[in-house]
Amino acid sequence: MKISYNWLKRLVDFDATPEKLADILTFQCVELEDMKVFKRNVDGVIVGKVLESKKHPDADKLSVTKVDTGSEIVQIVCGAPNCREGLTVAVALPGVKIGDITIGSRKLRGVESNGMILSEAEMGISDDHGGILELPADLTLGTKLDTLVEPEDTILDFEVTVNRPDLLSHIGIAREIAAHFRTTVKMPDYDFDEDSRLTSERIQVEIKHWKEGPRYHARMVEGSSVIPSPLWMKARLHSLGQRPINNLVDISNFVMFELGQPLHAFDYHLVKDGKVIVRLAEDGEHFITLDGQERILKSTDLLITDPEKGIGIAGVMGGENSEVKDNTTDVLIEAAHFNPVSIRRTSKHLGLSTEASRRFERGADPSMPPIAAARCAYLIQKHGGGRILAGGVDTYPHAIRPKYVEMRPSRASHLLGINVSSDTAKETLEALTMRVEEKNADLLKVQVPMFRHYDIEREVDLIEEVARIIGYNKVPDAQRSNVVLDSPGMPLEDLTDAAVDTMVSLGFRESVHSAMVSREDQEKFSDTLKVEVISQPLNPEMNVYRASLLPNLLNTLSRELNRGADSVRLFEVGQVGGVDWFGQKADQRIHLAFAVAGAYSPTEFDRKPGLYDFYDIKGDVEALAAGLSLDKAPTFEYDVVDNLQLSFVFSTKEHGRTGQGGILRQDVGARYGIEQPVCIFEVDLIRWAGDQIDDVKRPGSPHGYSTFSRFPSNERDLAFLVEGQISAQSIEDIIRKEGGELLRDVELFDLFQGKPLAKNQRSLAYHLVFRADDRTLTDEEVTPCVKKIIGRVTGLDGVQLRG
């Protein structure tokens, strides 16, 4: 939000340089992004009048003029197409400096020229350089232009957070300054004489959908003229990045930047019967906005109409069919309040963000429409003439009432770690224009101002207001603060936090990417991915919502390798949609993925690093399961995955295939510019955790633990001959189940195929560790467990004990 320093000085009295003011506001409420000194080339420029304008004898596009400056008549050669006799103009005489150029007397094509007639662009008033500035005819000749327009201003550009829409205006920033300096804000003038006729005689308003459009206020100005805006207004809007158009449009923009209330001016005669209807659009209804674009609306879009047609998309943009034109005389001023959710939804699906929608979708002040409409009418009358009809038509069927929030100074003291007395809290909140009633010595009842209606809801919000005005530097550090940082009862957050912590502990680096990606990047990873297409992407390279995290990781890994990294281990936890490469469909899921290239450990003086391989992937997945506090280790199946050379998958009974990984095929890696082996893995965290999601703990969190046993273990080895497709993991699962509480660990330490075994046979050897916490186990205790395991495993078809 761009804010004019000079404009603020008109709204509140304060003694601070722009730099000091920026520091105060940054510390108090908004972060400064940029500061720019805006200088206009008006020093020494005066008002003159063209008495005579004749064609240059030796140049078709030049005119030779006689200009009266009030003290002398000078000859000036001018090249502007609109230069003509009788025009009141801005003149720079010899010696005046315009930017880096000092005006002098010189000959142009043989004709003496003693000065320069200036355009708005040359003076820095606007970007209009199509002709010389045409000033009002009633100005006194010789008047200095720096009395008509500010020669210098400082523009402060702030980053306003979404919860503070009130700061998207000069009055909002002025309130914050007033709170800091303990002074008051001077509201802009809108005192005018009204016509005897009522606005309600010419305008009717009907709200059909009040939840989306709670309030609609209309005023009427008759007999106004569409003329250029005054210089000071043009200059101020230009410094804020706005293009001046005409007085009616400029005034509505000016009031929006001043008060934060978006306005719209309709040509009254283009609104059928002067009746305004606020309703939801029909599905597929077409509407042409002011920018000449045809928009296709949805049934959730709020539309401003007359009895025959739509005339504006509520809170976003007006219609081409009712805009103010050069011949407009009667103006219908719209100042409304719209539901923030409704405007946000419309703005997003149309891909149309405007200054108005920015304010409405964050929550504009519901009490401001009558004030802003009156201010707009006042300025139109002052700078365009006309009659303001009496009163306004204020349709507000279900008024939004002020909120009351209670606050305990003792609670503020407890949370902030400083003494906050009742008097201090009351004085601070009142400085922020809140009405405060003392219920007792430790209870304040606070009426939240309407411009903070969507922001302040709880006691802690008021405590934050006190803290920021008193000064965050007076609040002690976290070691002395009593703010509770725990957030219990958030299983999804616990799951993702535990996943991130575990991956970092395993030596991976987190990589974060946008969920909006290129369709091409997704499809070249796997043709099984089905992405969700974004109907109105922010840019062509972000045209789909990702179905896998791996394409982005592979792009990042490729960049790291190309920059000389010899070992890269990346992971990401993020949202996906569509159909993933497991074949699972979901609107939105949380996935974890990792991609590794290079060594599994750094080079050491006593050993060479080994390349991260297929079995390292499995090891890290098992470590991840442990880090997530999942009771059961993943069951790996060695299925074929098309884009992998070696691959494994694992599933859950409830959700089917949940994750898969392996070594990426070389041709797939080459699509991302990777020439070396890459190990990848991706899992749907929510499906994987299943009903254990509520039990997930972050590593290091207080939860169940056990001490190491002081007693020796009893260890056995079992080897089985296995035929057919029986997996090693399924046998391990049986061993763990039948081994009971005494069985502490199982490890597959040998796998053998080949002669003298039959073709379809494998030998699988497992190492079993039995241990008790309170005694040394005897063979009599362990042998029955081993026999039970052998009986259960050899009960499978095609399995026999080898030894």
PDB file of C-alpha atoms in Angstrom, residues 14-254:
ATOM      1  CA  PHE A  14       2.911  14.744  14.159  1.00  0.00           C
ATOM      2  CA  ASP A  15       6.546  15.719  14.229  1.00  0.00           C
ATOM      3  CA  ALA A  16       8.573  12.992  12.553  1.00  0.00           C
ATOM      4  CA  THR A  17      10.576  12.732   9.373  1.00  0.00           C
ATOM      5  CA  PRO A  18       9.475  10.161   6.785  1.00  0.00           C
ATOM      6  CA  GLU A  19      12.336   7.907   7.897  1.00  0.00           C
ATOM      7  CA  LYS A  20      11.369   8.156  11.573  1.00  0.00           C
ATOM      8  CA  LEU A  21       7.710   7.633  10.723  1.00  0.00           C
ATOM      9  CA  ALA A  22       8.611   4.494   8.750  1.00  0.00           C
ATOM     10  CA  ASP A  23      10.473   3.132  11.783  1.00  0.00           C
ATOM     11  CA  ILE A  24       7.517   3.829  14.086  1.00  0.00           C
ATOM     12  CA  LEU A  25       4.992   2.148  11.785  1.00  0.00           C
ATOM     13  CA  THR A  26       7.232  -0.819  11.003  1.00  0.00           C
ATOM     14  CA  PHE A  27       7.695  -1.482  14.695  1.00  0.00           C
ATOM     15  CA  GLN A  28       4.005  -0.926  15.429  1.00  0.00           C
ATOM     16  CA  CYS A  29       1.942  -2.469  12.632  1.00  0.00           C
ATOM     17  CA  VAL A  30       3.232  -2.596   9.027  1.00  0.00           C
ATOM     18  CA  GLU A  31       6.498  -3.436   7.325  1.00  0.00           C
ATOM     19  CA  LEU A  32       8.080  -0.874   5.025  1.00  0.00           C
ATOM     20  CA  GLU A  33       8.943  -2.276   1.578  1.00  0.00           C
ATOM     21  CA  ASP A  34      10.123   0.883  -0.154  1.00  0.00           C
ATOM     22  CA  MET A  35      10.463   4.629   0.304  1.00  0.00           C
ATOM     23  CA  LYS A  36      10.666   7.053  -2.593  1.00  0.00           C
ATOM     24  CA  VAL A  37      11.041  10.818  -2.701  1.00  0.00           C
ATOM     25  CA  PHE A  38       8.706  12.146  -5.377  1.00  0.00           C
ATOM     26  CA  LYS A  39       9.917  15.470  -6.798  1.00  0.00           C
ATOM     27  CA  ARG A  40       7.868  17.533  -9.250  1.00  0.00           C
ATOM     28  CA  ASN A  41       9.420  20.037 -11.624  1.00  0.00           C
ATOM     29  CA  VAL A  42       7.296  23.016 -10.625  1.00  0.00           C
ATOM     30  CA  ASP A  43       9.841  25.239  -8.873  1.00  0.00           C
ATOM     31  CA  GLY A  44       9.899  28.537 -10.774  1.00  0.00           C
ATOM     32  CA  VAL A  45       7.085  27.509 -13.141  1.00  0.00           C
ATOM     33  CA  ILE A  46       4.312  30.142 -13.452  1.00  0.00           C
ATOM     34  CA  VAL A  47       0.849  30.467 -14.973  1.00  0.00           C
ATOM     35  CA  GLY A  48       0.673  32.129 -18.386  1.00  0.00           C
ATOM     36  CA  LYS A  49      -1.847  32.716 -21.175  1.00  0.00           C
ATOM     37  CA  VAL A  50      -1.369  32.115 -24.889  1.00  0.00           C
ATOM     38  CA  LEU A  51      -2.340  35.396 -26.593  1.00  0.00           C
ATOM     39  CA  GLU A  52      -1.342  34.313 -30.082  1.00  0.00           C
ATOM     40  CA  SER A  53      -0.409  31.019 -31.755  1.00  0.00           C
ATOM     41  CA  LYS A  54       0.780  30.888 -35.368  1.00  0.00           C
ATOM     42  CA  LYS A  55       2.302  28.171 -37.480  1.00  0.00           C
ATOM     43  CA  HIS A  56       6.103  28.126 -37.546  1.00  0.00           C
ATOM     44  CA  PRO A  57       7.330  29.383 -40.974  1.00  0.00           C
ATOM     45  CA  ASP A  58       9.832  26.528 -41.308  1.00  0.00           C
ATOM     46  CA  ALA A  59       8.277  23.577 -39.388  1.00  0.00           C
ATOM     47  CA  ASP A  60       4.833  22.047 -39.791  1.00  0.00           C
ATOM     48  CA  LYS A  61       4.617  20.691 -36.226  1.00  0.00           C
ATOM     49  CA  LEU A  62       5.775  23.813 -34.402  1.00  0.00           C
ATOM     50  CA  SER A  63       3.822  26.902 -33.350  1.00  0.00           C
ATOM     51  CA  VAL A  64       5.149  30.382 -32.583  1.00  0.00           C
ATOM     52  CA  THR A  65       3.272  31.801 -29.598  1.00  0.00           C
ATOM     53  CA  LYS A  66       2.992  35.027 -27.635  1.00  0.00           C
ATOM     54  CA  VAL A  67       2.486  34.209 -23.949  1.00  0.00           C
ATOM     55  CA  ASP A  68       1.416  36.680 -21.221  1.00  0.00           C
ATOM     56  CA  THR A  69       3.082  35.756 -17.898  1.00  0.00           C
ATOM     57  CA  GLY A  70       1.425  38.562 -15.937  1.00  0.00           C
ATOM     58  CA  SER A  71       4.569  40.705 -15.948  1.00  0.00           C
ATOM     59  CA  GLU A  72       5.689  40.445 -19.563  1.00  0.00           C
ATOM     60  CA  ILE A  73       4.798  38.985 -22.934  1.00  0.00           C
ATOM     61  CA  VAL A  74       7.313  36.455 -24.260  1.00  0.00           C
ATOM     62  CA  GLN A  75       7.713  34.580 -27.504  1.00  0.00           C
ATOM     63  CA  ILE A  76       7.874  30.787 -27.129  1.00  0.00           C
ATOM     64  CA  VAL A  77       8.087  28.134 -29.847  1.00  0.00           C
ATOM     65  CA  CYS A  78       5.883  25.168 -28.912  1.00  0.00           C
ATOM     66  CA  GLY A  79       5.543  21.691 -30.475  1.00  0.00           C
ATOM     67  CA  ALA A  80       2.377  20.508 -28.686  1.00  0.00           C
ATOM     68  CA  PRO A  81      -0.597  19.655 -30.922  1.00  0.00           C
ATOM     69  CA  ASN A  82      -3.094  21.277 -28.508  1.00  0.00           C
ATOM     70  CA  CYS A  83      -1.336  24.670 -28.331  1.00  0.00           C
ATOM     71  CA  ARG A  84      -3.860  27.375 -29.262  1.00  0.00           C
ATOM     72  CA  GLU A  85      -4.797  30.950 -28.638  1.00  0.00           C
ATOM     73  CA  GLY A  86      -6.592  31.654 -25.342  1.00  0.00           C
ATOM     74  CA  LEU A  87      -5.156  28.654 -23.462  1.00  0.00           C
ATOM     75  CA  THR A  88      -3.991  29.072 -19.858  1.00  0.00           C
ATOM     76  CA  VAL A  89      -0.706  27.202 -19.518  1.00  0.00           C
ATOM     77  CA  ALA A  90       2.295  26.413 -17.307  1.00  0.00           C
ATOM     78  CA  VAL A  91       5.402  28.332 -18.400  1.00  0.00           C
ATOM     79  CA  ALA A  92       9.084  27.873 -17.552  1.00  0.00           C
ATOM     80  CA  LEU A  93      11.058  31.039 -18.396  1.00  0.00           C
ATOM     81  CA  PRO A  94      14.814  31.104 -19.029  1.00  0.00           C
ATOM     82  CA  GLY A  95      16.773  30.076 -15.922  1.00  0.00           C
ATOM     83  CA  VAL A  96      14.141  27.675 -14.582  1.00  0.00           C
ATOM     84  CA  LYS A  97      15.345  24.103 -14.144  1.00  0.00           C
ATOM     85  CA  ILE A  98      13.108  21.247 -15.376  1.00  0.00           C
ATOM     86  CA  GLY A  99      14.663  18.000 -14.193  1.00  0.00           C
ATOM     87  CA  ASP A 100      18.281  18.062 -15.360  1.00  0.00           C
ATOM     88  CA  ILE A 101      17.644  20.702 -18.030  1.00  0.00           C
ATOM     89  CA  THR A 102      17.916  24.463 -17.479  1.00  0.00           C
ATOM     90  CA  ILE A 103      15.585  26.408 -19.749  1.00  0.00           C
ATOM     91  CA  GLY A 104      17.263  29.096 -21.863  1.00  0.00           C
ATOM     92  CA  SER A 105      16.651  31.396 -24.817  1.00  0.00           C
ATOM     93  CA  ARG A 106      17.456  29.808 -28.151  1.00  0.00           C
ATOM     94  CA  LYS A 107      16.451  29.707 -31.773  1.00  0.00           C
ATOM     95  CA  LEU A 108      14.286  26.844 -33.047  1.00  0.00           C
ATOM     96  CA  ARG A 109      14.400  26.592 -36.847  1.00  0.00           C
ATOM     97  CA  GLY A 110      15.451  30.226 -36.998  1.00  0.00           C
ATOM     98  CA  VAL A 111      12.807  31.605 -34.587  1.00  0.00           C
ATOM     99  CA  GLU A 112      13.690  32.945 -31.131  1.00  0.00           C
ATOM    100  CA  SER A 113      12.129  31.009 -28.214  1.00  0.00           C
ATOM    101  CA  ASN A 114      12.342  32.443 -24.676  1.00  0.00           C
ATOM    102  CA  GLY A 115      10.988  29.665 -22.495  1.00  0.00           C
ATOM    103  CA  MET A 116       8.971  26.479 -22.571  1.00  0.00           C
ATOM    104  CA  ILE A 117       5.271  25.636 -22.259  1.00  0.00           C
ATOM    105  CA  LEU A 118       5.061  22.435 -20.217  1.00  0.00           C
ATOM    106  CA  SER A 119       3.114  19.184 -20.233  1.00  0.00           C
ATOM    107  CA  GLU A 120       2.010  17.286 -17.123  1.00  0.00           C
ATOM    108  CA  ALA A 121       4.655  14.619 -17.725  1.00  0.00           C
ATOM    109  CA  GLU A 122       7.461  17.195 -17.913  1.00  0.00           C
ATOM    110  CA  MET A 123       6.461  18.539 -14.511  1.00  0.00           C
ATOM    111  CA  GLY A 124       5.946  15.086 -12.953  1.00  0.00           C
ATOM    112  CA  ILE A 125       2.237  15.657 -12.330  1.00  0.00           C
ATOM    113  CA  SER A 126       1.167  12.638 -14.411  1.00  0.00           C
ATOM    114  CA  ASP A 127       2.435  10.510 -17.290  1.00  0.00           C
ATOM    115  CA  ASP A 128       0.427  12.468 -19.861  1.00  0.00           C
ATOM    116  CA  HIS A 129       2.826  13.878 -22.460  1.00  0.00           C
ATOM    117  CA  GLY A 130       0.351  14.069 -25.338  1.00  0.00           C
ATOM    118  CA  GLY A 131       0.139  17.846 -25.128  1.00  0.00           C
ATOM    119  CA  ILE A 132       0.744  20.880 -22.924  1.00  0.00           C
ATOM    120  CA  LEU A 133      -1.149  21.218 -19.646  1.00  0.00           C
ATOM    121  CA  GLU A 134      -4.406  23.125 -19.992  1.00  0.00           C
ATOM    122  CA  LEU A 135      -5.035  25.059 -16.779  1.00  0.00           C
ATOM    123  CA  PRO A 136      -8.343  26.567 -15.575  1.00  0.00           C
ATOM    124  CA  ALA A 137      -8.957  29.945 -17.229  1.00  0.00           C
ATOM    125  CA  ASP A 138      -9.687  31.737 -13.928  1.00  0.00           C
ATOM    126  CA  LEU A 139      -6.151  31.390 -12.562  1.00  0.00           C
ATOM    127  CA  THR A 140      -4.215  34.634 -11.997  1.00  0.00           C
ATOM    128  CA  LEU A 141      -1.372  35.070 -14.472  1.00  0.00           C
ATOM    129  CA  GLY A 142       2.028  34.811 -12.864  1.00  0.00           C
ATOM    130  CA  THR A 143       0.791  32.463 -10.108  1.00  0.00           C
ATOM    131  CA  LYS A 144       3.526  30.081  -9.035  1.00  0.00           C
ATOM    132  CA  LEU A 145       2.660  26.489  -9.833  1.00  0.00           C
ATOM    133  CA  ASP A 146       4.089  25.237  -6.551  1.00  0.00           C
ATOM    134  CA  THR A 147       1.087  26.863  -4.857  1.00  0.00           C
ATOM    135  CA  LEU A 148      -1.227  24.638  -6.923  1.00  0.00           C
ATOM    136  CA  VAL A 149       0.640  21.362  -6.585  1.00  0.00           C
ATOM    137  CA  GLU A 150       3.081  20.022  -3.965  1.00  0.00           C
ATOM    138  CA  PRO A 151       6.633  20.276  -5.326  1.00  0.00           C
ATOM    139  CA  GLU A 152       7.825  17.278  -3.287  1.00  0.00           C
ATOM    140  CA  ASP A 153       6.389  14.285  -1.412  1.00  0.00           C
ATOM    141  CA  THR A 154       7.672  11.048   0.094  1.00  0.00           C
ATOM    142  CA  ILE A 155       5.825   7.868  -0.804  1.00  0.00           C
ATOM    143  CA  LEU A 156       6.013   5.083   1.775  1.00  0.00           C
ATOM    144  CA  ASP A 157       5.178   1.637   0.410  1.00  0.00           C
ATOM    145  CA  PHE A 158       3.998  -0.728   3.175  1.00  0.00           C
ATOM    146  CA  GLU A 159       3.290  -4.472   3.107  1.00  0.00           C
ATOM    147  CA  VAL A 160      -0.133  -4.715   4.757  1.00  0.00           C
ATOM    148  CA  THR A 161      -1.053  -8.089   6.257  1.00  0.00           C
ATOM    149  CA  VAL A 162      -4.417  -9.629   5.350  1.00  0.00           C
ATOM    150  CA  ASN A 163      -5.851  -9.118   8.832  1.00  0.00           C
ATOM    151  CA  ARG A 164      -5.453  -5.321   8.678  1.00  0.00           C
ATOM    152  CA  PRO A 165      -7.584  -4.055   5.769  1.00  0.00           C
ATOM    153  CA  ASP A 166      -8.034  -0.774   7.657  1.00  0.00           C
ATOM    154  CA  LEU A 167      -4.386   0.018   6.838  1.00  0.00           C
ATOM    155  CA  LEU A 168      -5.157   0.027   3.111  1.00  0.00           C
ATOM    156  CA  SER A 169      -6.017   3.717   3.452  1.00  0.00           C
ATOM    157  CA  HIS A 170      -4.464   6.965   4.592  1.00  0.00           C
ATOM    158  CA  ILE A 171      -7.004   7.356   7.391  1.00  0.00           C
ATOM    159  CA  GLY A 172      -6.063   3.900   8.692  1.00  0.00           C
ATOM    160  CA  ILE A 173      -2.350   4.724   8.803  1.00  0.00           C
ATOM    161  CA  ALA A 174      -3.204   8.124  10.331  1.00  0.00           C
ATOM    162  CA  ARG A 175      -5.046   6.351  13.183  1.00  0.00           C
ATOM    163  CA  GLU A 176      -1.904   4.359  13.971  1.00  0.00           C
ATOM    164  CA  ILE A 177       0.203   7.518  13.980  1.00  0.00           C
ATOM    165  CA  ALA A 178      -2.336   9.241  16.239  1.00  0.00           C
ATOM    166  CA  ALA A 179      -2.209   6.291  18.649  1.00  0.00           C
ATOM    167  CA  HIS A 180       1.570   6.498  18.840  1.00  0.00           C
ATOM    168  CA  PHE A 181       1.711  10.265  19.403  1.00  0.00           C
ATOM    169  CA  ARG A 182      -1.476  10.268  21.535  1.00  0.00           C
ATOM    170  CA  THR A 183      -3.248  12.746  19.315  1.00  0.00           C
ATOM    171  CA  THR A 184      -6.420  12.681  17.179  1.00  0.00           C
ATOM    172  CA  VAL A 185      -7.201  12.166  13.527  1.00  0.00           C
ATOM    173  CA  LYS A 186      -8.748  14.997  11.520  1.00  0.00           C
ATOM    174  CA  MET A 187     -11.522  13.518   9.388  1.00  0.00           C
ATOM    175  CA  PRO A 188     -11.712  14.941   5.840  1.00  0.00           C
ATOM    176  CA  ASP A 189     -14.340  17.596   5.173  1.00  0.00           C
ATOM    177  CA  TYR A 190     -17.685  16.668   3.604  1.00  0.00           C
ATOM    178  CA  ASP A 191     -19.863  19.547   4.772  1.00  0.00           C
ATOM    179  CA  PHE A 192     -22.078  20.622   1.871  1.00  0.00           C
ATOM    180  CA  ASP A 193     -25.469  22.138   1.147  1.00  0.00           C
ATOM    181  CA  GLU A 194     -28.037  19.625  -0.044  1.00  0.00           C
ATOM    182  CA  ASP A 195     -30.751  20.192  -2.616  1.00  0.00           C
ATOM    183  CA  SER A 196     -34.323  20.191  -1.365  1.00  0.00           C
ATOM    184  CA  ARG A 197     -35.149  17.041  -3.346  1.00  0.00           C
ATOM    185  CA  LEU A 198     -34.494  13.632  -1.818  1.00  0.00           C
ATOM    186  CA  THR A 199     -32.133  11.047  -3.263  1.00  0.00           C
ATOM    187  CA  SER A 200     -34.861   8.454  -2.628  1.00  0.00           C
ATOM    188  CA  GLU A 201     -37.056  10.200  -5.227  1.00  0.00           C
ATOM    189  CA  ARG A 202     -34.611   9.208  -7.953  1.00  0.00           C
ATOM    190  CA  ILE A 203     -32.899   6.046  -6.658  1.00  0.00           C
ATOM    191  CA  GLN A 204     -34.298   2.764  -5.378  1.00  0.00           C
ATOM    192  CA  VAL A 205     -32.164  -0.080  -4.000  1.00  0.00           C
ATOM    193  CA  GLU A 206     -33.199  -3.709  -3.510  1.00  0.00           C
ATOM    194  CA  ILE A 207     -30.888  -6.278  -1.908  1.00  0.00           C
ATOM    195  CA  LYS A 208     -31.973  -9.801  -2.810  1.00  0.00           C
ATOM    196  CA  HIS A 209     -29.017 -11.598  -1.237  1.00  0.00           C
ATOM    197  CA  TRP A 210     -28.086  -9.729   1.930  1.00  0.00           C
ATOM    198  CA  LYS A 211     -25.622 -12.334   3.238  1.00  0.00           C
ATOM    199  CA  GLU A 212     -23.344 -11.649   0.245  1.00  0.00           C
ATOM    200  CA  GLY A 213     -24.166  -7.921   0.087  1.00  0.00           C
ATOM    201  CA  PRO A 214     -25.190  -6.687   3.562  1.00  0.00           C
ATOM    202  CA  ARG A 215     -25.231  -2.949   2.824  1.00  0.00           C
ATOM    203  CA  TYR A 216     -25.733  -0.715  -0.201  1.00  0.00           C
ATOM    204  CA  HIS A 217     -25.616   3.073   0.168  1.00  0.00           C
ATOM    205  CA  ALA A 218     -26.335   5.393  -2.776  1.00  0.00           C
ATOM    206  CA  ARG A 219     -26.098   9.157  -3.245  1.00  0.00           C
ATOM    207  CA  MET A 220     -26.982  11.371  -6.177  1.00  0.00           C
ATOM    208  CA  VAL A 221     -25.261  14.392  -7.744  1.00  0.00           C
ATOM    209  CA  GLU A 222     -27.116  16.171 -10.589  1.00  0.00           C
ATOM    210  CA  GLY A 223     -25.778  18.611 -13.145  1.00  0.00           C
ATOM    211  CA  SER A 224     -22.076  17.925 -12.677  1.00  0.00           C
ATOM    212  CA  SER A 225     -19.500  18.295 -15.454  1.00  0.00           C
ATOM    213  CA  VAL A 226     -16.858  15.782 -16.481  1.00  0.00           C
ATOM    214  CA  ILE A 227     -13.626  17.789 -16.555  1.00  0.00           C
ATOM    215  CA  PRO A 228      -9.957  17.193 -15.699  1.00  0.00           C
ATOM    216  CA  SER A 229      -9.245  16.830 -12.008  1.00  0.00           C
ATOM    217  CA  PRO A 230      -7.460  19.617 -10.130  1.00  0.00           C
ATOM    218  CA  LEU A 231      -3.683  19.500 -10.375  1.00  0.00           C
ATOM    219  CA  TRP A 232      -3.121  18.583  -6.736  1.00  0.00           C
ATOM    220  CA  MET A 233      -5.411  15.539  -7.056  1.00  0.00           C
ATOM    221  CA  LYS A 234      -3.807  14.405 -10.301  1.00  0.00           C
ATOM    222  CA  ALA A 235      -0.373  14.700  -8.760  1.00  0.00           C
ATOM    223  CA  ARG A 236      -1.327  12.834  -5.608  1.00  0.00           C
ATOM    224  CA  LEU A 237      -2.958   9.950  -7.495  1.00  0.00           C
ATOM    225  CA  HIS A 238      -0.015   9.775  -9.887  1.00  0.00           C
ATOM    226  CA  SER A 239       2.432   9.486  -6.991  1.00  0.00           C
ATOM    227  CA  LEU A 240       0.412   6.480  -5.744  1.00  0.00           C
ATOM    228  CA  GLY A 241       0.703   4.762  -9.117  1.00  0.00           C
ATOM    229  CA  GLN A 242      -2.751   5.709 -10.421  1.00  0.00           C
ATOM    230  CA  ARG A 243      -3.465   7.188 -13.858  1.00  0.00           C
ATOM    231  CA  PRO A 244      -5.693  10.290 -13.630  1.00  0.00           C
ATOM    232  CA  ILE A 245      -8.709  10.000 -15.958  1.00  0.00           C
ATOM    233  CA  ASN A 246     -11.338  12.649 -15.163  1.00  0.00           C
ATOM    234  CA  ASN A 247     -12.746  14.324 -12.083  1.00  0.00           C
ATOM    235  CA  LEU A 248     -15.521  11.785 -11.423  1.00  0.00           C
ATOM    236  CA  VAL A 249     -13.350   8.677 -11.715  1.00  0.00           C
ATOM    237  CA  ASP A 250     -10.397  10.306  -9.959  1.00  0.00           C
ATOM    238  CA  ILE A 251     -12.511  11.437  -7.014  1.00  0.00           C
ATOM    239  CA  SER A 252     -13.897   7.944  -6.414  1.00  0.00           C
ATOM    240  CA  ASN A 253     -10.311   6.596  -6.442  1.00  0.00           C
ATOM    241  CA  PHE A 254      -9.089   9.432  -4.253  1.00  0.00           C
TER     242      PHE A 254
END
